[in-house]
Amino acid sequence: MKKSVFLGALTLASLGAGVAAAGTLDDVKARGKLNCGVTTGLVGFAAPDANGVWEGFDVAVCRAVAAAVLDDPEAVEFVPTTGKTRFTALASGEIDLLARNTTWTFSRDVDLKFEFVGINYYDGQGFIVPKELGVSSAKELDGATVCIQTGTTTELNLADFFRANNISYEPVPIETNAEGQQQYLAGACDTYTTDASGLAATRATFENPADHAILPEIISKEPLGPLVRHGDNEWADIARWTLNALIAAEELGVTSANMAEMAAGTNNPEVNRLLGTEGNLGEMLGLPADWAQKALAVSGNYGEIFEANIGESSPVGLARGLNAQWTDGGLLYSPPFR
């Protein structure tokens, strides 16, 4: 008797998991639009242009997923979120995917019941200061006022760093990057701390960027990546492998310029599987065979997206660094398409 009750519970759990697995993909298709959570505005990563069109490194991930699922990179409703509101928006179902400089941590993965589908930027927390402050190291910031976004990993990192170095600080809480920039430039805080990529993006918007220095210390590991809700494995797979397609395409030499030619067939089986001309990977995801082609057609591969939005030739001016392909001394690496 006990065994049958146990098996019945397992069956119910399996049915529940099956319903959940079908949920988000079906919702997105029925709605005809992907609801994607982004930051409230961070140049190079996610910000509306002069015409209100969202663009940036994180925005490209949203558009790639929309293209793979809906065959339309424009079928995205961008939902601006703060450090405080982003998780509620995802948990409540207001958004289907969060692609917003969010750090993968144990508690967010396990306790908040989210699933990070990969890392699209390896980052670390830093500090920016006016050069006129005369500070060359974060360890010289004893007694400083520090602008810091609430609801972020940076709060605890900041406290840990100052405690470990036996120095003190006075926090100036802010909600958004725009507010942090405003307060910092107004002199309400001596330094602003957030992910180093965010500092570079923020500095790029200053009237006189050269008057501000990003200090050398990186005080944390901040692996940033897109995330979805727990319990929807089918949707997580789609988000994960769309990101992996962007990364793998760069390693395999598939670009926006040569994709059409390579889609006609190559002597590399993995390229053929990625582009859907061989095998049935799309079918496994519940998507068309050319889903990855559609994702790549939006903004190109990972390297193209990086360079166009935040790379060294962009106003943000970030070097690839840890975000170079593993074959080029970086950490970027996609599991095989097989």
Short mmCIF file of C-alpha atoms in Angstrom, two decimals:
data_model
loop_
_atom_site.label_atom_id
_atom_site.label_comp_id
_atom_site.label_asym_id
_atom_site.label_seq_id
_atom_site.Cartn_x
_atom_site.Cartn_y
_atom_site.Cartn_z
CA MET A 1 0.00 0.00 0.00
CA LYS A 2 2.76 2.39 0.99
CA LYS A 3 4.61 1.55 -2.21
CA SER A 4 1.63 2.44 -4.42
CA VAL A 5 1.12 5.74 -2.57
CA PHE A 6 4.80 6.51 -3.09
CA LEU A 7 4.60 5.65 -6.78
CA GLY A 8 1.45 7.74 -7.08
CA ALA A 9 3.27 10.71 -5.58
CA LEU A 10 6.12 10.18 -8.02
CA THR A 11 3.65 10.08 -10.92
CA LEU A 12 2.00 13.32 -9.77
CA ALA A 13 5.42 14.93 -9.37
CA SER A 14 6.37 13.80 -12.86
CA LEU A 15 3.12 15.13 -14.31
CA GLY A 16 3.67 18.42 -12.52
CA ALA A 17 7.19 18.63 -13.88
CA GLY A 18 5.87 17.89 -17.37
CA VAL A 19 3.36 20.72 -17.14
CA ALA A 20 6.01 23.11 -15.87
CA ALA A 21 8.42 22.08 -18.61
CA ALA A 22 5.92 23.00 -21.29
CA GLY A 23 4.90 26.25 -19.65
CA THR A 24 7.19 29.06 -20.71
CA LEU A 25 7.80 27.99 -24.29
CA ASP A 26 4.06 27.61 -24.86
CA ASP A 27 3.39 30.95 -23.19
CA VAL A 28 5.96 32.75 -25.33
CA LYS A 29 4.62 31.20 -28.53
CA ALA A 30 1.01 31.97 -27.62
CA ARG A 31 1.92 35.54 -26.70
CA GLY A 32 4.05 35.95 -29.78
CA LYS A 33 6.58 37.86 -27.75
CA LEU A 34 9.44 37.19 -25.34
CA ASN A 35 9.32 39.18 -22.10
CA CYS A 36 12.97 39.78 -21.27
CA GLY A 37 14.20 41.46 -18.10
CA VAL A 38 17.12 43.86 -18.57
CA THR A 39 18.84 46.57 -16.56
CA THR A 40 17.30 50.02 -16.31
CA GLY A 41 20.07 51.31 -18.54
CA LEU A 42 23.76 50.51 -18.86
CA VAL A 43 25.45 51.70 -22.04
CA GLY A 44 26.89 48.83 -24.06
CA PHE A 45 24.96 46.20 -22.12
CA ALA A 46 21.32 47.28 -22.25
CA ALA A 47 19.97 50.74 -22.97
CA PRO A 48 17.44 52.30 -25.34
CA ASP A 49 18.87 54.39 -28.17
CA ALA A 50 17.61 57.84 -29.21
CA ASN A 51 14.60 56.19 -30.86
CA GLY A 52 13.79 54.05 -27.85
CA VAL A 53 15.15 50.85 -29.42
CA TRP A 54 16.93 48.66 -26.90
CA GLU A 55 20.46 47.64 -27.81
CA GLY A 56 23.52 46.16 -26.12
CA PHE A 57 25.41 43.03 -25.14
CA ASP A 58 22.64 41.63 -22.92
CA VAL A 59 19.92 42.79 -25.29
CA ALA A 60 21.55 40.64 -28.00
CA VAL A 61 20.90 37.53 -25.90
CA CYS A 62 17.20 38.41 -25.59
CA ARG A 63 16.91 38.99 -29.33
CA ALA A 64 18.77 35.76 -30.15
CA VAL A 65 16.35 33.72 -28.01
CA ALA A 66 13.36 35.49 -29.61
CA ALA A 67 14.74 34.72 -33.07
CA ALA A 68 15.33 31.05 -32.20
CA VAL A 69 11.84 30.60 -30.74
CA LEU A 70 9.67 33.05 -32.68
CA ASP A 71 11.76 33.65 -35.81
CA ASP A 72 11.62 37.36 -34.98
CA PRO A 73 14.38 39.22 -33.08
CA GLU A 74 12.04 42.19 -32.70
CA ALA A 75 9.40 40.15 -30.85
CA VAL A 76 10.77 41.15 -27.46
CA GLU A 77 9.19 43.19 -24.69
CA PHE A 78 12.11 44.64 -22.74
CA VAL A 79 11.29 45.01 -19.04
CA PRO A 80 13.70 47.30 -17.13
CA THR A 81 14.54 45.89 -13.69
CA THR A 82 16.61 47.09 -10.75
CA GLY A 83 18.79 45.04 -8.44
CA LYS A 84 15.78 44.74 -6.13
CA THR A 85 12.98 44.09 -8.64
CA ARG A 86 14.67 41.70 -11.09
CA PHE A 87 14.15 38.51 -9.08
CA THR A 88 10.53 39.25 -8.23
CA ALA A 89 9.84 39.92 -11.91
CA LEU A 90 11.29 36.53 -12.87
CA ALA A 91 9.72 34.54 -10.03
CA SER A 92 6.28 36.04 -10.66
CA GLY A 93 6.32 35.24 -14.37
CA GLU A 94 6.35 38.89 -15.42
CA ILE A 95 9.44 38.04 -17.47
CA ASP A 96 10.44 34.79 -19.17
CA LEU A 97 14.18 35.39 -19.09
CA LEU A 98 16.46 37.71 -17.12
CA ALA A 99 19.44 38.92 -19.12
CA ARG A 100 20.78 41.63 -16.89
CA ASN A 101 24.34 41.70 -15.49
CA THR A 102 23.32 39.25 -12.75
CA THR A 103 25.88 37.24 -10.80
CA TRP A 104 25.50 33.47 -10.53
CA THR A 105 25.66 32.63 -6.82
CA PHE A 106 24.73 29.62 -4.69
CA SER A 107 21.79 31.28 -2.94
CA ARG A 108 20.29 32.70 -6.12
CA ASP A 109 20.55 29.33 -7.81
CA VAL A 110 19.35 27.22 -4.89
CA ASP A 111 17.42 29.36 -2.40
CA LEU A 112 15.72 31.71 -4.85
CA LYS A 113 14.92 28.78 -7.17
CA PHE A 114 16.47 30.15 -10.35
CA GLU A 115 18.51 28.41 -12.98
CA PHE A 116 21.47 30.19 -14.53
CA VAL A 117 21.81 28.92 -18.07
CA GLY A 118 25.43 29.92 -18.55
CA ILE A 119 27.94 32.74 -18.21
CA ASN A 120 28.06 35.43 -20.85
CA TYR A 121 30.52 37.70 -19.04
CA TYR A 122 33.21 36.86 -16.48
CA ASP A 123 33.47 39.94 -14.29
CA GLY A 124 34.63 41.20 -10.91
CA GLN A 125 33.76 44.11 -8.65
CA GLY A 126 35.83 47.27 -8.84
CA PHE A 127 35.89 50.93 -7.84
CA ILE A 128 35.88 54.18 -9.80
CA VAL A 129 37.19 57.44 -8.34
CA PRO A 130 37.81 60.98 -9.58
CA LYS A 131 41.52 61.29 -10.36
CA GLU A 132 41.62 64.51 -8.33
CA LEU A 133 40.95 62.39 -5.23
CA GLY A 134 44.56 61.22 -5.50
CA VAL A 135 43.76 57.58 -4.76
CA SER A 136 45.57 54.79 -6.62
CA SER A 137 44.34 51.78 -4.65
CA ALA A 138 41.05 50.71 -3.10
CA LYS A 139 42.99 50.08 0.10
CA GLU A 140 43.43 53.85 0.38
CA LEU A 141 39.67 54.43 0.67
CA ASP A 142 39.51 54.39 4.47
CA GLY A 143 36.59 56.54 5.59
CA ALA A 144 35.28 57.00 2.04
CA THR A 145 31.65 57.42 1.11
CA VAL A 146 30.69 54.67 -1.35
CA CYS A 147 27.76 54.65 -3.78
CA ILE A 148 26.41 51.12 -3.96
CA GLN A 149 23.35 49.51 -5.52
CA THR A 150 21.04 47.82 -3.03
CA GLY A 151 19.92 44.24 -3.59
CA THR A 152 23.19 43.25 -5.26
CA THR A 153 26.18 41.03 -4.48
CA THR A 154 28.30 44.18 -4.32
CA GLU A 155 26.96 45.07 -0.86
CA LEU A 156 28.41 42.02 0.87
CA ASN A 157 31.60 42.11 -1.21
CA LEU A 158 32.16 45.71 -0.19
CA ALA A 159 31.66 44.96 3.49
CA ASP A 160 33.99 41.95 3.30
CA PHE A 161 36.74 43.88 1.50
CA PHE A 162 36.77 46.80 3.92
CA ARG A 163 36.60 44.50 6.94
CA ALA A 164 39.45 42.32 5.64
CA ASN A 165 41.60 45.42 5.13
CA ASN A 166 40.61 46.94 8.50
CA ILE A 167 39.25 50.13 6.94
CA SER A 168 35.87 51.81 7.19
CA TYR A 169 33.39 53.32 4.76
CA GLU A 170 30.02 55.03 4.67
CA PRO A 171 27.54 53.50 2.20
CA VAL A 172 25.38 55.72 -0.01
CA PRO A 173 22.53 53.42 -1.13
CA ILE A 174 21.29 53.74 -4.72
CA GLU A 175 18.67 51.80 -6.71
CA THR A 176 19.88 52.08 -10.30
CA ASN A 177 23.08 52.66 -12.23
CA ALA A 178 21.73 55.99 -13.46
CA GLU A 179 21.22 57.11 -9.88
CA GLY A 180 24.70 55.88 -8.94
CA GLN A 181 26.24 57.84 -11.80
CA GLN A 182 24.30 60.97 -10.85
CA GLN A 183 25.25 60.76 -7.17
CA TYR A 184 28.88 60.01 -7.94
CA LEU A 185 29.25 62.90 -10.39
CA ALA A 186 27.47 65.21 -7.95
CA GLY A 187 30.08 64.37 -5.30
CA ALA A 188 27.63 62.58 -3.00
CA CYS A 189 30.14 59.73 -2.77
CA ASP A 190 33.92 59.49 -3.13
CA THR A 191 33.71 56.28 -5.12
CA TYR A 192 31.16 54.16 -6.94
CA THR A 193 31.51 50.38 -6.80
CA THR A 194 29.93 47.79 -9.06
CA ASP A 195 31.07 45.23 -11.63
CA ALA A 196 34.17 46.50 -13.44
CA SER A 197 32.39 46.17 -16.79
CA GLY A 198 29.60 48.37 -15.48
CA LEU A 199 32.12 50.96 -14.31
CA ALA A 200 33.70 51.05 -17.78
CA ALA A 201 30.27 51.39 -19.37
CA THR A 202 29.30 54.17 -16.97
CA ARG A 203 32.57 56.06 -17.42
CA ALA A 204 32.09 55.98 -21.19
CA THR A 205 29.04 58.22 -20.78
CA PHE A 206 30.86 60.89 -18.73
CA GLU A 207 31.56 64.26 -20.30
CA ASN A 208 35.23 63.87 -19.29
CA PRO A 209 35.93 60.13 -18.92
CA ALA A 210 39.69 60.72 -18.59
CA ASP A 211 39.11 62.53 -15.29
CA HIS A 212 38.08 59.26 -13.63
CA ALA A 213 40.10 56.16 -12.82
CA ILE A 214 39.02 52.57 -12.27
CA LEU A 215 41.21 51.31 -9.45
CA PRO A 216 43.30 48.16 -10.01
CA GLU A 217 41.68 45.98 -7.33
CA ILE A 218 39.09 43.44 -8.42
CA ILE A 219 37.60 42.27 -5.14
CA SER A 220 35.29 39.45 -6.22
CA LYS A 221 34.31 36.91 -8.84
CA GLU A 222 31.17 37.99 -10.67
CA PRO A 223 30.15 35.40 -13.27
CA LEU A 224 27.27 37.14 -15.06
CA GLY A 225 24.67 35.30 -17.08
CA PRO A 226 21.04 34.85 -18.12
CA LEU A 227 18.66 32.99 -15.84
CA VAL A 228 15.20 31.42 -15.82
CA ARG A 229 12.92 29.90 -13.21
CA HIS A 230 13.54 26.45 -11.74
CA GLY A 231 11.31 23.63 -12.92
CA ASP A 232 11.06 24.50 -16.60
CA ASN A 233 13.81 22.38 -18.09
CA GLU A 234 12.67 22.72 -21.70
CA TRP A 235 12.81 26.51 -21.54
CA ALA A 236 16.13 26.46 -19.69
CA ASP A 237 17.58 24.22 -22.42
CA ILE A 238 16.49 26.69 -25.11
CA ALA A 239 18.03 29.67 -23.32
CA ARG A 240 21.19 27.72 -22.46
CA TRP A 241 21.84 26.37 -25.93
CA THR A 242 21.04 29.65 -27.64
CA LEU A 243 23.79 31.26 -25.55
CA ASN A 244 26.06 28.29 -26.28
CA ALA A 245 25.35 28.65 -29.99
CA LEU A 246 26.66 32.22 -29.94
CA ILE A 247 29.81 31.10 -28.10
CA ALA A 248 30.41 27.95 -30.15
CA ALA A 249 29.91 29.78 -33.44
CA GLU A 250 32.85 32.06 -32.67
CA GLU A 251 35.11 29.12 -31.83
CA LEU A 252 34.01 27.26 -34.96
CA GLY A 253 34.53 30.27 -37.21
CA VAL A 254 30.86 30.83 -38.04
CA THR A 255 30.21 34.55 -38.53
CA SER A 256 27.39 36.74 -39.78
CA ALA A 257 29.36 37.15 -43.02
CA ASN A 258 29.92 33.46 -43.82
CA MET A 259 26.97 31.72 -42.13
CA ALA A 260 24.85 31.40 -45.27
CA GLU A 261 27.77 29.79 -47.09
CA MET A 262 28.55 27.44 -44.20
CA ALA A 263 24.88 26.50 -43.84
CA ALA A 264 25.12 24.98 -47.31
CA GLY A 265 27.33 22.32 -45.72
CA THR A 266 30.90 22.01 -44.47
CA ASN A 267 33.35 19.20 -43.75
CA ASN A 268 33.04 19.96 -40.00
CA PRO A 269 30.21 17.83 -38.53
CA GLU A 270 29.85 20.08 -35.47
CA VAL A 271 29.31 23.16 -37.64
CA ASN A 272 26.70 21.22 -39.61
CA ARG A 273 24.92 20.13 -36.43
CA LEU A 274 25.02 23.69 -35.04
CA LEU A 275 23.52 25.13 -38.21
CA GLY A 276 20.95 22.36 -38.53
CA THR A 277 22.12 20.88 -41.82
CA GLU A 278 22.95 17.59 -40.09
CA GLY A 279 21.38 15.76 -37.16
CA ASN A 280 18.24 16.71 -35.23
CA LEU A 281 19.35 19.07 -32.44
CA GLY A 282 16.55 21.53 -33.20
CA GLU A 283 13.96 18.78 -32.88
CA MET A 284 15.37 17.88 -29.47
CA LEU A 285 14.68 21.47 -28.34
CA GLY A 286 11.23 21.56 -29.91
CA LEU A 287 12.50 24.15 -32.39
CA PRO A 288 13.11 24.23 -36.17
CA ALA A 289 16.35 22.72 -37.49
CA ASP A 290 17.76 26.17 -38.25
CA TRP A 291 17.03 27.69 -34.82
CA ALA A 292 20.73 28.49 -34.22
CA GLN A 293 21.04 30.09 -37.65
CA LYS A 294 18.15 32.37 -36.75
CA ALA A 295 19.80 33.27 -33.42
CA LEU A 296 23.15 33.97 -35.10
CA ALA A 297 21.59 36.02 -37.89
CA VAL A 298 20.54 38.72 -35.39
CA SER A 299 23.91 40.10 -34.30
CA GLY A 300 26.45 37.46 -35.23
CA ASN A 301 28.46 35.25 -32.91
CA TYR A 302 29.62 36.02 -29.37
CA GLY A 303 32.77 37.78 -30.54
CA GLU A 304 30.86 39.98 -32.96
CA ILE A 305 28.33 40.90 -30.25
CA PHE A 306 31.13 41.66 -27.77
CA GLU A 307 33.10 43.86 -30.15
CA ALA A 308 30.09 45.80 -31.43
CA ASN A 309 28.74 46.65 -27.99
CA ILE A 310 31.50 46.67 -25.37
CA GLY A 311 34.77 45.79 -27.14
CA GLU A 312 37.94 47.83 -27.39
CA SER A 313 36.72 49.77 -30.43
CA SER A 314 33.45 50.70 -28.69
CA PRO A 315 33.01 53.63 -26.26
CA VAL A 316 33.02 51.13 -23.37
CA GLY A 317 36.45 49.87 -24.46
CA LEU A 318 36.66 46.48 -22.76
CA ALA A 319 39.37 43.99 -23.69
CA ARG A 320 38.28 40.37 -24.06
CA GLY A 321 40.42 39.24 -21.11
CA LEU A 322 38.76 36.33 -19.32
CA ASN A 323 35.98 36.52 -21.89
CA ALA A 324 38.23 35.37 -24.72
CA GLN A 325 37.67 31.89 -26.10
CA TRP A 326 39.40 29.08 -24.20
CA THR A 327 41.55 28.56 -27.29
CA ASP A 328 42.80 32.13 -26.91
CA GLY A 329 43.65 32.14 -23.20
CA GLY A 330 40.20 33.01 -21.87
CA LEU A 331 37.48 31.12 -19.98
CA LEU A 332 34.82 31.15 -22.70
CA TYR A 333 33.80 27.61 -23.56
CA SER A 334 30.70 25.93 -24.96
CA PRO A 335 29.90 22.27 -24.43
CA PRO A 336 29.92 20.32 -27.72
CA PHE A 337 27.00 20.37 -30.16
CA ARG A 338 26.59 16.66 -30.53
#
